[in-house]
Amino acid sequence: IGPMKRDLQISDFEMSLLQGFAFALFYTLMGLPIGRMVDSKNRVKIITIGIAVWSLMTALCGIAQNYWQLFIYRMGVGVGEAALSPSAYSMISDYFKPDRTGTALGVYGMGVYLGAGMAFIIGAEVVGAVSGVGTTELPVIGEVFPWQIVFLVVGIPGLGVALWAYTLKEPMRRGVKQDADAPSIAEVKAYMKANALTYTTLFVCYALAAMMAYGASAWTPEFLKRTYGMSIVDAGRAYGWIIMLAGTAGVICGGWTADKLSTRFRNGRMMVMAAAGVLTLPGAILTPLMDTSFWALVCIIPSTFFATFTTGVGPSAMQELTPNRMRGLVSAVMLFVVSIIGLGIGPTAIAVATDFVFQNEQDLWKSLLVVPALLLTLSSLIGFIGLKAYLKSRDYREAWEAKNT
């Protein structure tokens, strides 16, 4: 964050818009029509195009000449990534039996934390390698800052991943006639309205947890630098390994726990969603209060582990509540809510607290104390409120499918 702020001459608030709002804006807007396509079109092709677009746009961030060019390219990344999750959620629910979707979606979510952790680590190493030489002259591209090289290194290989994605097998859709049309938008709307309390509590619980996670992830390396004097390289490397190890372990453990609980309790997945905030809270509160970077990093480990529970459980809960050919659109609605609140506001909420409430860059630790604690408390409270409604919606889906399939 520091080098980008310096080279672009922007504030914490403007930086937060790049991290969250620029991406979330088109991610959410494009997610709804793409989600509708997922319910009736070839999902492998949708994923392939999406990966290619966001990889190209990520690489273009590496040649942006000013703040607004970078802002536009970040919006482009959002357009591409909007294709992935609705398609992946739908395909995974068809690849695996219902009692294994939590674990399967946890493995899918693991990729988020492996990728994020690697981005922090690789970014730190690249910045460390070239930070002492100012700008670098690249063939064809020209002069770039060290942080721009990170975008190029991360974005270009994604084009190869897009080619690999095209080789995936499109699964048969479970529980529907293969030649049946997807329900109309009016039918999906009526179904969601009949289960409004369940979907609302699930989506908002998930969104507030994501708001905390995105906000903390965006600002933790900078917090380590400002509060404890860690270098960008050391902060990125340390936090990257925590994200990779604790994050991947947490998302798989959360999905597995939800699968096990759902065999004993019909609202077991919602139980895990509600409990995640409570379990994350102690580490989140203790982290900014530590006297040394070592103990702050120690506290980040359990908070990261438990914070990632919702990544696999939220989508699997949505799948459990929703008929097959509605899942693409309903997952897009869920991602719309989660992205607008979580990604769109999360990083900015931390920056607003720092710039406008505490009014001191060195008080970033206060923002990371107050904002996550509030969000986690609200997330768990709303999750517990939705437990009873979740049971009713499980019954509603079974009755709907018995009547319509």
PDB file of C-alpha atoms in Angstrom, residues 195 320-323 391-404:
ATOM      1  CA  ASN A 195     -37.842 -17.736   2.080  1.00  0.00           C
ATOM      2  CA  GLU A 320     -28.894 -26.560   0.388  1.00  0.00           C
ATOM      3  CA  LEU A 321     -31.771 -24.075   0.330  1.00  0.00           C
ATOM      4  CA  THR A 322     -32.090 -23.613  -3.436  1.00  0.00           C
ATOM      5  CA  PRO A 323     -33.382 -25.828  -6.295  1.00  0.00           C
ATOM      6  CA  LEU A 391     -35.271 -25.135   9.226  1.00  0.00           C
ATOM      7  CA  LYS A 392     -38.496 -23.943   7.604  1.00  0.00           C
ATOM      8  CA  SER A 393     -36.698 -23.221   4.331  1.00  0.00           C
ATOM      9  CA  ARG A 394     -35.225 -26.731   4.226  1.00  0.00           C
ATOM     10  CA  ASP A 395     -38.772 -28.096   4.397  1.00  0.00           C
ATOM     11  CA  TYR A 396     -39.968 -25.574   1.809  1.00  0.00           C
ATOM     12  CA  ARG A 397     -37.337 -26.625  -0.736  1.00  0.00           C
ATOM     13  CA  GLU A 398     -38.175 -30.314  -0.360  1.00  0.00           C
ATOM     14  CA  ALA A 399     -41.881 -29.607  -0.855  1.00  0.00           C
ATOM     15  CA  TRP A 400     -41.138 -27.374  -3.876  1.00  0.00           C
ATOM     16  CA  GLU A 401     -38.962 -30.013  -5.559  1.00  0.00           C
ATOM     17  CA  ALA A 402     -41.500 -32.781  -4.891  1.00  0.00           C
ATOM     18  CA  LYS A 403     -44.073 -30.663  -6.690  1.00  0.00           C
ATOM     19  CA  ASN A 404     -41.939 -29.362  -9.568  1.00  0.00           C
TER      20      ASN A 404
END
